[in-house]
Amino acid sequence: MDIIKPSTIAGVMELLPDSQAVFDRMKNTIEDTFKDYGFLAIDTPVIEKNEILFAKGGGETEKQIFEIASDSKDMSLRFDLTVPLARYVSEHLSDLNFPFKRYQIGKVYRGERNQKGRYKEFYQADIDIIGHNDLAIYNDALLARVIFEAFNRINFPNITFHINNRKLLNGFFKSLEIEDSTEVLRTIDKKDKIGIDKTKTLLTEIIGEDKANKTLEFINADNQNTEILDNLAGFADNDLFKEGLEELKTLYDYMIKFGIDDKNIKIDLAITRGLDYYTSTVYETFINGYESIGSVCSGGRYENLASNFTKQNLPGVGMSIGLTRLFYQLQELGLVEEEKSSKIDFLILPMDKEYHFYAIDVLKKLKDQGKKADIFLEDGKFKKKINYADKINAKYAVIIGEEEVSKNQVSIKNMESGEQFNKNIEELDF
């Protein structure tokens, strides 16, 4: 029989146990933070109907969707957690309380090109607050507070939220009589990659030199946050711009009130993300000093989450952490340490098969005390058994041989210090 070389497909992450433990600790810490702020867990199916996933229609997203090979060809793997959320809220509308604060951490699937740090299968950690007919702007600041605390808990307190408001941008373009701002926004979005000179050249081609200069002056504001807010009023005077400015001011004030320091906030008028999706607040979040890895958490506000599935108005705001990519980037930079943490405290090592039942009684006694304990029942010499205890990072090896059994004892070895002592079975309490 031919041996098949074991390998995974490109674009998936598979970790060894020590790395998996670090990843799980990060994921669990983020989840605990979400719970502590009253967000409720949901778990939507990995497989959704195509009519649900394709509801917004076409584009690059449809090209990246993995369809399920079936006769009906009417279902695919989810590509994000937001479209399933829209379907979920619409379907269970009468059973939910609004504002509905939800979180979900799960795998999503995209047909990404094979390149370093990009994944076909990856975890996302999403939080959203959904309103029914309306949703107060302070919720946008609350999400930032939750994300700020989550990164603090995973030992990355030095993050900066780059915030903007799409109404502000669109109001500004309206003042310049730019009717279709899509290409302008796409060009601005590439500014950091292509440089300011190339950005100016492209903008000039699209809207002319005068409007290009005014646009660059607008998005390049780099004063203190309060100064930017104070100076913005002079850029435009239409209702859309004013509404966006008021929302941005409110978001900033509430973020400060929620305990996010001014140094962790940057009003960045060049943030344009989600051209066809976000309608108001937009965020991108960077780890200070490591901006080159890109935004580690992004999101924004959408006026009607579920317009494809219901006539009810469901405004919402959400943020998402790409957990798999974040973990990969942090590993590459050496910013996560693989601590060899003990999975068990006591590994019981009977020296011969005739002591197995005695050893199992010891295991049950330790388990009854709530201890993390395991037993090694494989044949082999003592060196093999004690080496196994060392490799799995057991704190103590509980050794059982002829002498221990005859005295109704166990011999306990501290695997870190090497100290060894005996205990009677009746006294086996830690």
CSV table of C-alpha atoms in Angstrom, one decimal:
chain,number,residue,atom,x,y,z
A,1,MET,CA,0.0,0.0,0.0
A,2,ASP,CA,1.3,3.4,-0.9
A,3,ILE,CA,2.0,5.8,2.0
A,4,ILE,CA,0.3,9.1,1.6
A,5,LYS,CA,2.5,12.0,2.8
A,6,PRO,CA,0.5,13.7,5.7
A,7,SER,CA,0.0,17.4,5.0
A,8,THR,CA,-2.6,20.1,5.3
A,9,ILE,CA,-3.8,22.3,2.5
A,10,ALA,CA,-2.3,25.7,2.1
A,11,GLY,CA,-4.0,28.4,4.1
A,12,VAL,CA,-5.0,26.6,7.3
A,13,MET,CA,-3.4,26.9,10.7
A,14,GLU,CA,-2.7,23.8,12.7
A,15,LEU,CA,-0.8,24.1,16.0
A,16,LEU,CA,1.2,21.8,18.2
A,17,PRO,CA,-0.3,21.4,21.8
A,18,ASP,CA,1.9,24.1,23.5
A,19,SER,CA,1.0,26.7,20.8
A,20,GLN,CA,-2.6,25.6,20.8
A,21,ALA,CA,-2.7,26.2,24.6
A,22,VAL,CA,-1.5,29.8,24.0
A,23,PHE,CA,-4.0,30.4,21.3
A,24,ASP,CA,-6.8,28.9,23.4
A,25,ARG,CA,-5.9,31.1,26.3
A,26,MET,CA,-6.0,34.2,24.1
A,27,LYS,CA,-9.4,33.1,22.6
A,28,ASN,CA,-10.8,32.3,26.0
A,29,THR,CA,-9.6,35.6,27.6
A,30,ILE,CA,-11.3,37.6,24.8
A,31,GLU,CA,-14.5,35.6,25.2
A,32,ASP,CA,-14.5,36.2,29.0
A,33,THR,CA,-14.1,39.9,28.4
A,34,PHE,CA,-17.1,39.9,26.0
A,35,LYS,CA,-19.2,38.0,28.6
A,36,ASP,CA,-18.2,40.4,31.4
A,37,TYR,CA,-19.8,43.2,29.5
A,38,GLY,CA,-23.1,41.4,29.0
A,39,PHE,CA,-22.6,40.1,25.5
A,40,LEU,CA,-24.5,36.9,24.8
A,41,ALA,CA,-23.1,34.0,22.9
A,42,ILE,CA,-24.6,32.7,19.7
A,43,ASP,CA,-23.3,29.9,17.5
A,44,THR,CA,-24.6,30.1,13.9
A,45,PRO,CA,-24.0,27.1,11.5
A,46,VAL,CA,-20.8,26.9,9.5
A,47,ILE,CA,-23.0,26.1,6.5
A,48,GLU,CA,-25.6,28.6,5.2
A,49,LYS,CA,-27.9,28.7,2.2
A,50,ASN,CA,-26.5,30.4,-0.8
A,51,GLU,CA,-29.5,32.7,-1.0
A,52,ILE,CA,-28.5,34.0,2.4
A,53,LEU,CA,-24.7,34.3,1.7
A,54,PHE,CA,-25.2,35.8,-1.7
A,55,ALA,CA,-28.0,38.2,-0.6
A,56,LYS,CA,-25.8,41.3,-1.0
A,57,GLY,CA,-24.8,40.0,-4.5
A,58,GLY,CA,-21.7,39.5,-6.5
A,59,GLY,CA,-18.3,41.1,-6.1
A,60,GLU,CA,-15.1,39.7,-4.7
A,61,THR,CA,-16.9,38.0,-1.8
A,62,GLU,CA,-18.8,35.7,-4.1
A,63,LYS,CA,-15.6,34.6,-5.8
A,64,GLN,CA,-14.1,33.6,-2.4
A,65,ILE,CA,-17.1,31.6,-1.1
A,66,PHE,CA,-16.6,27.8,-0.8
A,67,GLU,CA,-19.7,26.1,-2.1
A,68,ILE,CA,-20.6,22.6,-0.8
A,69,ALA,CA,-20.4,19.9,-3.4
A,70,SER,CA,-24.0,18.6,-3.4
A,71,ASP,CA,-26.7,17.8,-6.0
A,72,SER,CA,-28.7,20.8,-5.1
A,73,LYS,CA,-25.6,23.2,-4.9
A,74,ASP,CA,-27.6,25.5,-2.7
A,75,MET,CA,-25.3,25.9,0.3
A,76,SER,CA,-21.8,27.2,1.1
A,77,LEU,CA,-19.4,27.7,4.0
A,78,ARG,CA,-19.9,31.1,5.8
A,79,PHE,CA,-17.2,33.7,4.8
A,80,ASP,CA,-17.8,35.9,7.9
A,81,LEU,CA,-20.0,36.0,11.0
A,82,THR,CA,-22.0,39.1,10.1
A,83,VAL,CA,-24.2,37.8,7.3
A,84,PRO,CA,-25.2,34.8,9.5
A,85,LEU,CA,-25.9,37.3,12.3
A,86,ALA,CA,-28.2,39.3,10.0
A,87,ARG,CA,-30.1,36.1,9.1
A,88,TYR,CA,-30.2,35.0,12.8
A,89,VAL,CA,-31.6,38.3,14.1
A,90,SER,CA,-34.2,38.5,11.3
A,91,GLU,CA,-35.3,34.9,11.9
A,92,HIS,CA,-35.5,35.2,15.7
A,93,LEU,CA,-36.6,38.8,15.9
A,94,SER,CA,-39.6,38.2,18.2
A,95,ASP,CA,-37.5,36.2,20.6
A,96,LEU,CA,-34.7,38.7,21.1
A,97,ASN,CA,-34.4,41.7,23.5
A,98,PHE,CA,-33.1,44.9,22.0
A,99,PRO,CA,-30.6,46.3,22.0
A,100,PHE,CA,-29.3,42.8,21.3
A,101,LYS,CA,-25.6,42.4,22.5
A,102,ARG,CA,-24.1,39.4,20.9
A,103,TYR,CA,-20.7,37.8,20.5
A,104,GLN,CA,-19.5,34.9,18.4
A,105,ILE,CA,-16.1,33.3,18.1
A,106,GLY,CA,-15.9,30.8,15.3
A,107,LYS,CA,-14.2,29.7,12.1
A,108,VAL,CA,-15.0,31.2,8.7
A,109,TYR,CA,-13.9,30.2,5.2
A,110,ARG,CA,-12.6,32.2,2.3
A,111,GLY,CA,-10.9,31.3,-1.0
A,112,GLU,CA,-7.9,33.5,-0.2
A,113,ARG,CA,-4.8,33.5,-2.5
A,114,ASN,CA,-2.0,31.5,-1.0
A,115,GLN,CA,0.3,33.9,0.8
A,116,LYS,CA,2.0,34.2,4.1
A,117,GLY,CA,-0.4,35.1,6.9
A,118,ARG,CA,-3.6,34.8,4.8
A,119,TYR,CA,-5.9,31.9,5.6
A,120,LYS,CA,-8.7,30.0,3.9
A,121,GLU,CA,-9.9,28.8,7.3
A,122,PHE,CA,-9.6,31.2,10.3
A,123,TYR,CA,-11.2,32.3,13.6
A,124,GLN,CA,-13.0,35.5,13.9
A,125,ALA,CA,-14.1,37.0,17.3
A,126,ASP,CA,-17.0,39.4,16.7
A,127,ILE,CA,-19.1,41.6,19.0
A,128,ASP,CA,-22.2,43.5,17.8
A,129,ILE,CA,-24.9,45.6,19.3
A,130,ILE,CA,-28.1,45.5,17.3
A,131,GLY,CA,-31.0,48.0,17.8
A,132,HIS,CA,-34.6,47.9,16.7
A,133,ASN,CA,-35.4,51.1,14.8
A,134,ASP,CA,-32.7,53.1,16.6
A,135,LEU,CA,-29.4,52.6,18.4
A,136,ALA,CA,-27.7,55.3,20.5
A,137,ILE,CA,-24.2,56.4,19.4
A,138,TYR,CA,-22.7,55.7,22.8
A,139,ASN,CA,-22.9,52.0,21.9
A,140,ASP,CA,-20.1,52.6,19.4
A,141,ALA,CA,-17.9,53.8,22.3
A,142,LEU,CA,-18.9,50.8,24.5
A,143,LEU,CA,-17.6,48.4,21.8
A,144,ALA,CA,-14.2,50.2,21.8
A,145,ARG,CA,-14.1,49.9,25.6
A,146,VAL,CA,-14.7,46.2,25.4
A,147,ILE,CA,-12.0,45.7,22.8
A,148,PHE,CA,-9.6,47.9,24.7
A,149,GLU,CA,-10.0,45.7,27.8
A,150,ALA,CA,-9.7,42.5,25.8
A,151,PHE,CA,-6.3,43.6,24.5
A,152,ASN,CA,-5.3,44.7,27.9
A,153,ARG,CA,-6.2,41.2,29.3
A,154,ILE,CA,-4.1,39.5,26.6
A,155,ASN,CA,-1.2,41.8,27.5
A,156,PHE,CA,-1.4,44.3,24.6
A,157,PRO,CA,-2.5,47.5,26.4
A,158,ASN,CA,-0.7,49.8,23.9
A,159,ILE,CA,-3.2,49.9,21.1
A,160,THR,CA,-4.6,52.8,19.2
A,161,PHE,CA,-8.1,53.1,17.8
A,162,HIS,CA,-8.2,55.0,14.5
A,163,ILE,CA,-11.7,56.4,14.3
A,164,ASN,CA,-13.7,58.2,11.6
A,165,ASN,CA,-17.3,58.7,10.5
A,166,ARG,CA,-18.5,58.0,6.9
A,167,LYS,CA,-21.2,60.7,7.1
A,168,LEU,CA,-18.4,63.2,7.7
A,169,LEU,CA,-16.5,62.0,4.7
A,170,ASN,CA,-19.6,61.9,2.5
A,171,GLY,CA,-20.7,65.3,3.7
A,172,PHE,CA,-17.3,66.7,2.8
A,173,PHE,CA,-17.4,65.2,-0.7
A,174,LYS,CA,-20.9,66.6,-1.1
A,175,SER,CA,-19.5,70.0,-0.3
A,176,LEU,CA,-17.0,69.6,-3.1
A,177,GLU,CA,-19.9,68.4,-5.5
A,178,ILE,CA,-18.3,65.0,-5.9
A,179,GLU,CA,-21.3,62.9,-6.7
A,180,ASP,CA,-19.7,59.5,-6.9
A,181,SER,CA,-17.1,59.2,-4.2
A,182,THR,CA,-16.5,55.4,-4.5
A,183,GLU,CA,-13.2,55.7,-6.5
A,184,VAL,CA,-12.1,58.6,-4.3
A,185,LEU,CA,-12.6,56.5,-1.2
A,186,ARG,CA,-10.8,53.5,-2.6
A,187,THR,CA,-7.8,55.7,-3.5
A,188,ILE,CA,-7.7,57.2,0.0
A,189,ASP,CA,-7.9,53.7,1.5
A,190,LYS,CA,-4.6,52.8,-0.4
A,191,LYS,CA,-2.8,56.0,0.8
A,192,ASP,CA,-0.5,54.3,3.3
A,193,LYS,CA,0.5,51.6,0.8
A,194,ILE,CA,1.1,53.8,-2.3
A,195,GLY,CA,2.3,57.0,-0.6
A,196,ILE,CA,1.0,60.5,-0.6
A,197,ASP,CA,2.4,61.5,-4.0
A,198,LYS,CA,0.8,58.6,-5.8
A,199,THR,CA,-2.4,59.2,-4.0
A,200,LYS,CA,-2.4,62.9,-5.1
A,201,THR,CA,-1.8,61.8,-8.7
A,202,LEU,CA,-4.7,59.3,-8.7
A,203,LEU,CA,-7.1,61.8,-7.0
A,204,THR,CA,-6.2,64.5,-9.5
A,205,GLU,CA,-7.1,62.1,-12.3
A,206,ILE,CA,-10.4,61.3,-10.7
A,207,ILE,CA,-11.6,64.7,-9.4
A,208,GLY,CA,-9.1,67.3,-10.6
A,209,GLU,CA,-6.2,69.1,-8.9
A,210,ASP,CA,-8.1,71.6,-6.8
A,211,LYS,CA,-10.5,69.0,-5.3
A,212,ALA,CA,-7.6,66.6,-4.8
A,213,ASN,CA,-5.7,69.2,-2.8
A,214,LYS,CA,-8.7,70.0,-0.6
A,215,THR,CA,-9.3,66.2,-0.1
A,216,LEU,CA,-5.7,65.6,1.0
A,217,GLU,CA,-5.8,68.7,3.3
A,218,PHE,CA,-8.9,67.2,4.9
A,219,ILE,CA,-7.7,63.6,5.4
A,220,ASN,CA,-4.2,64.6,6.5
A,221,ALA,CA,-5.2,66.5,9.6
A,222,ASP,CA,-2.6,65.4,12.2
A,223,ASN,CA,-3.2,67.7,15.2
A,224,GLN,CA,-4.4,66.7,18.6
A,225,ASN,CA,-7.8,65.0,18.6
A,226,THR,CA,-9.6,67.9,20.2
A,227,GLU,CA,-8.0,70.4,17.7
A,228,ILE,CA,-9.1,68.2,14.8
A,229,LEU,CA,-12.6,68.2,16.1
A,230,ASP,CA,-12.6,72.0,16.6
A,231,ASN,CA,-11.2,72.7,13.2
A,232,LEU,CA,-13.5,70.3,11.2
A,233,ALA,CA,-16.4,72.7,11.2
A,234,GLY,CA,-14.7,74.9,8.7
A,235,PHE,CA,-14.5,72.2,6.0
A,236,ALA,CA,-18.2,71.9,5.1
A,237,ASP,CA,-21.6,73.2,6.1
A,238,ASN,CA,-24.2,70.7,5.0
A,239,ASP,CA,-26.5,68.6,7.3
A,240,LEU,CA,-24.8,65.3,6.5
A,241,PHE,CA,-21.4,66.7,7.4
A,242,LYS,CA,-22.7,68.3,10.6
A,243,GLU,CA,-24.4,65.0,11.6
A,244,GLY,CA,-21.2,63.1,11.1
A,245,LEU,CA,-19.1,65.6,13.0
A,246,GLU,CA,-21.5,65.5,15.9
A,247,GLU,CA,-21.5,61.7,16.0
A,248,LEU,CA,-17.7,61.7,15.9
A,249,LYS,CA,-17.5,64.1,18.8
A,250,THR,CA,-19.9,62.0,20.8
A,251,LEU,CA,-18.0,58.8,20.1
A,252,TYR,CA,-14.7,60.5,21.1
A,253,ASP,CA,-16.2,61.9,24.3
A,254,TYR,CA,-17.7,58.6,25.4
A,255,MET,CA,-14.5,56.7,24.6
A,256,ILE,CA,-12.7,59.0,27.0
A,257,LYS,CA,-15.4,58.7,29.6
A,258,PHE,CA,-15.2,54.9,29.3
A,259,GLY,CA,-11.6,55.1,30.4
A,260,ILE,CA,-9.8,54.9,27.1
A,261,ASP,CA,-6.9,57.4,27.3
A,262,ASP,CA,-6.6,60.1,24.6
A,263,LYS,CA,-3.2,58.6,23.6
A,264,ASN,CA,-5.0,55.4,22.6
A,265,ILE,CA,-7.4,57.3,20.2
A,266,LYS,CA,-6.5,58.8,16.9
A,267,ILE,CA,-9.1,60.7,14.8
A,268,ASP,CA,-8.1,59.5,11.4
A,269,LEU,CA,-10.1,61.1,8.6
A,270,ALA,CA,-8.5,58.7,6.0
A,271,ILE,CA,-10.2,55.6,7.5
A,272,THR,CA,-12.7,54.6,4.8
A,273,ARG,CA,-13.3,50.9,5.3
A,274,GLY,CA,-16.4,49.0,4.1
A,275,LEU,CA,-17.4,51.2,1.2
A,276,ASP,CA,-20.8,49.5,0.6
A,277,TYR,CA,-21.4,48.5,4.2
A,278,TYR,CA,-20.6,51.0,7.0
A,279,THR,CA,-22.6,54.1,7.1
A,280,SER,CA,-21.3,56.1,10.1
A,281,THR,CA,-18.6,55.2,12.7
A,282,VAL,CA,-15.6,53.2,11.3
A,283,TYR,CA,-12.7,51.9,13.4
A,284,GLU,CA,-9.3,50.3,12.8
A,285,THR,CA,-7.1,49.3,15.7
A,286,PHE,CA,-3.3,49.0,15.7
A,287,ILE,CA,-0.7,47.7,18.2
A,288,ASN,CA,1.6,50.6,18.9
A,289,GLY,CA,5.0,50.0,17.4
A,290,TYR,CA,3.7,47.2,15.2
A,291,GLU,CA,1.5,49.1,12.8
A,292,SER,CA,3.1,47.2,9.9
A,293,ILE,CA,1.0,44.1,10.7
A,294,GLY,CA,-2.1,46.1,9.9
A,295,SER,CA,-5.3,46.5,11.8
A,296,VAL,CA,-5.8,43.9,14.5
A,297,CYS,CA,-9.5,44.8,15.0
A,298,SER,CA,-11.9,46.7,12.8
A,299,GLY,CA,-15.5,47.4,12.3
A,300,GLY,CA,-18.1,50.1,12.3
A,301,ARG,CA,-21.8,51.1,12.3
A,302,TYR,CA,-24.3,50.0,9.7
A,303,GLU,CA,-27.8,51.5,9.5
A,304,ASN,CA,-29.7,48.4,8.5
A,305,LEU,CA,-28.1,45.1,9.2
A,306,ALA,CA,-30.8,42.9,7.8
A,307,SER,CA,-32.4,44.7,4.9
A,308,ASN,CA,-32.2,41.6,2.7
A,309,PHE,CA,-34.1,39.5,5.2
A,310,THR,CA,-36.7,41.7,6.9
A,311,LYS,CA,-38.5,45.1,6.5
A,312,GLN,CA,-37.7,45.8,10.1
A,313,ASN,CA,-35.1,48.5,10.6
A,314,LEU,CA,-32.1,47.0,12.5
A,315,PRO,CA,-29.2,49.4,12.9
A,316,GLY,CA,-26.1,48.0,14.5
A,317,VAL,CA,-22.5,48.5,15.3
A,318,GLY,CA,-19.8,45.8,15.4
A,319,MET,CA,-16.1,45.0,15.7
A,320,SER,CA,-14.2,42.0,14.7
A,321,ILE,CA,-10.8,40.5,15.7
A,322,GLY,CA,-9.2,38.2,13.1
A,323,LEU,CA,-7.9,35.8,15.8
A,324,THR,CA,-6.0,33.4,13.6
A,325,ARG,CA,-4.1,36.1,11.6
A,326,LEU,CA,-3.5,38.1,14.8
A,327,PHE,CA,-2.0,35.0,16.5
A,328,TYR,CA,0.2,34.3,13.5
A,329,GLN,CA,1.5,37.8,13.3
A,330,LEU,CA,2.2,38.0,17.0
A,331,GLN,CA,4.1,34.7,16.7
A,332,GLU,CA,6.1,35.9,13.8
A,333,LEU,CA,7.1,39.0,15.8
A,334,GLY,CA,8.0,36.9,18.9
A,335,LEU,CA,5.3,38.7,20.9
A,336,VAL,CA,3.6,35.5,22.3
A,337,GLU,CA,5.6,33.2,24.5
A,338,GLU,CA,4.8,29.5,24.4
A,339,GLU,CA,4.8,28.8,28.1
A,340,LYS,CA,5.1,25.1,29.0
A,341,SER,CA,2.2,25.0,31.3
A,342,SER,CA,1.4,21.9,33.2
A,343,LYS,CA,-1.8,20.2,31.9
A,344,ILE,CA,-1.8,17.9,35.0
A,345,ASP,CA,-0.4,18.1,38.5
A,346,PHE,CA,0.0,14.4,39.2
A,347,LEU,CA,1.1,11.6,36.9
A,348,ILE,CA,0.8,8.2,38.5
A,349,LEU,CA,3.5,5.8,37.5
A,350,PRO,CA,3.0,2.1,38.5
A,351,MET,CA,6.3,0.3,38.0
A,352,ASP,CA,4.7,-3.0,37.0
A,353,LYS,CA,1.4,-4.3,35.7
A,354,GLU,CA,0.6,-5.9,39.1
A,355,TYR,CA,0.4,-2.5,40.6
A,356,HIS,CA,-2.2,-1.1,38.1
A,357,PHE,CA,-5.3,-1.5,40.3
A,358,TYR,CA,-3.5,0.0,43.3
A,359,ALA,CA,-2.5,3.0,41.0
A,360,ILE,CA,-6.1,3.4,39.8
A,361,ASP,CA,-7.3,3.6,43.4
A,362,VAL,CA,-4.7,6.4,43.9
A,363,LEU,CA,-6.0,8.1,40.7
A,364,LYS,CA,-9.6,8.0,42.0
A,365,LYS,CA,-8.6,9.4,45.3
A,366,LEU,CA,-6.8,12.4,43.7
A,367,LYS,CA,-9.7,12.9,41.3
A,368,ASP,CA,-12.1,12.9,44.2
A,369,GLN,CA,-10.1,15.8,45.6
A,370,GLY,CA,-10.5,17.7,42.4
A,371,LYS,CA,-6.8,17.3,41.3
A,372,LYS,CA,-5.6,17.3,37.8
A,373,ALA,CA,-4.2,13.8,37.7
A,374,ASP,CA,-3.5,11.1,35.0
A,375,ILE,CA,-2.0,7.6,35.0
A,376,PHE,CA,0.6,6.0,32.8
A,377,LEU,CA,-0.2,2.3,32.3
A,378,GLU,CA,2.2,1.5,29.4
A,379,ASP,CA,5.0,-1.0,29.8
A,380,GLY,CA,8.6,0.1,30.0
A,381,LYS,CA,11.5,0.9,32.2
A,382,PHE,CA,11.4,3.6,34.9
A,383,LYS,CA,13.5,6.0,32.8
A,384,LYS,CA,10.9,5.9,30.0
A,385,LYS,CA,8.1,6.6,32.4
A,386,ILE,CA,9.8,9.5,34.3
A,387,ASN,CA,10.8,11.0,31.0
A,388,TYR,CA,7.2,11.0,29.9
A,389,ALA,CA,6.2,12.8,33.1
A,390,ASP,CA,8.9,15.4,32.3
A,391,LYS,CA,7.9,15.9,28.7
A,392,ILE,CA,4.2,16.5,29.5
A,393,ASN,CA,5.2,19.0,32.3
A,394,ALA,CA,3.6,17.1,35.2
A,395,LYS,CA,4.3,18.9,38.5
A,396,TYR,CA,4.6,15.6,40.4
A,397,ALA,CA,5.3,12.0,39.5
A,398,VAL,CA,3.5,9.6,41.8
A,399,ILE,CA,5.6,6.5,41.8
A,400,ILE,CA,4.2,3.1,42.9
A,401,GLY,CA,6.4,0.0,43.2
A,402,GLU,CA,6.7,-3.0,45.4
A,403,GLU,CA,7.9,-1.1,48.5
A,404,GLU,CA,5.2,1.6,48.2
A,405,VAL,CA,2.4,-1.0,48.0
A,406,SER,CA,3.7,-3.1,50.9
A,407,LYS,CA,3.6,0.0,53.1
A,408,ASN,CA,0.3,1.3,51.7
A,409,GLN,CA,2.2,4.4,50.4
A,410,VAL,CA,3.1,6.3,47.3
A,411,SER,CA,6.4,8.0,46.5
A,412,ILE,CA,6.0,11.5,45.2
A,413,LYS,CA,8.7,13.3,43.2
A,414,ASN,CA,8.6,17.0,42.6
A,415,MET,CA,9.6,17.2,38.9
A,416,GLU,CA,11.0,20.7,39.1
A,417,SER,CA,13.1,20.5,42.3
A,418,GLY,CA,13.8,16.7,42.2
A,419,GLU,CA,12.7,16.4,45.9
A,420,GLN,CA,11.1,13.1,46.6
A,421,PHE,CA,9.0,12.0,49.7
A,422,ASN,CA,6.6,9.3,50.7
A,423,LYS,CA,3.0,9.6,51.8
A,424,ASN,CA,0.6,7.0,53.2
A,425,ILE,CA,-2.6,6.5,51.2
A,426,GLU,CA,-4.7,7.7,54.0
A,427,GLU,CA,-2.8,10.9,54.2
A,428,LEU,CA,-2.9,11.5,50.4
A,429,ASP,CA,-4.5,15.0,50.6
A,430,PHE,CA,-3.0,18.1,49.0
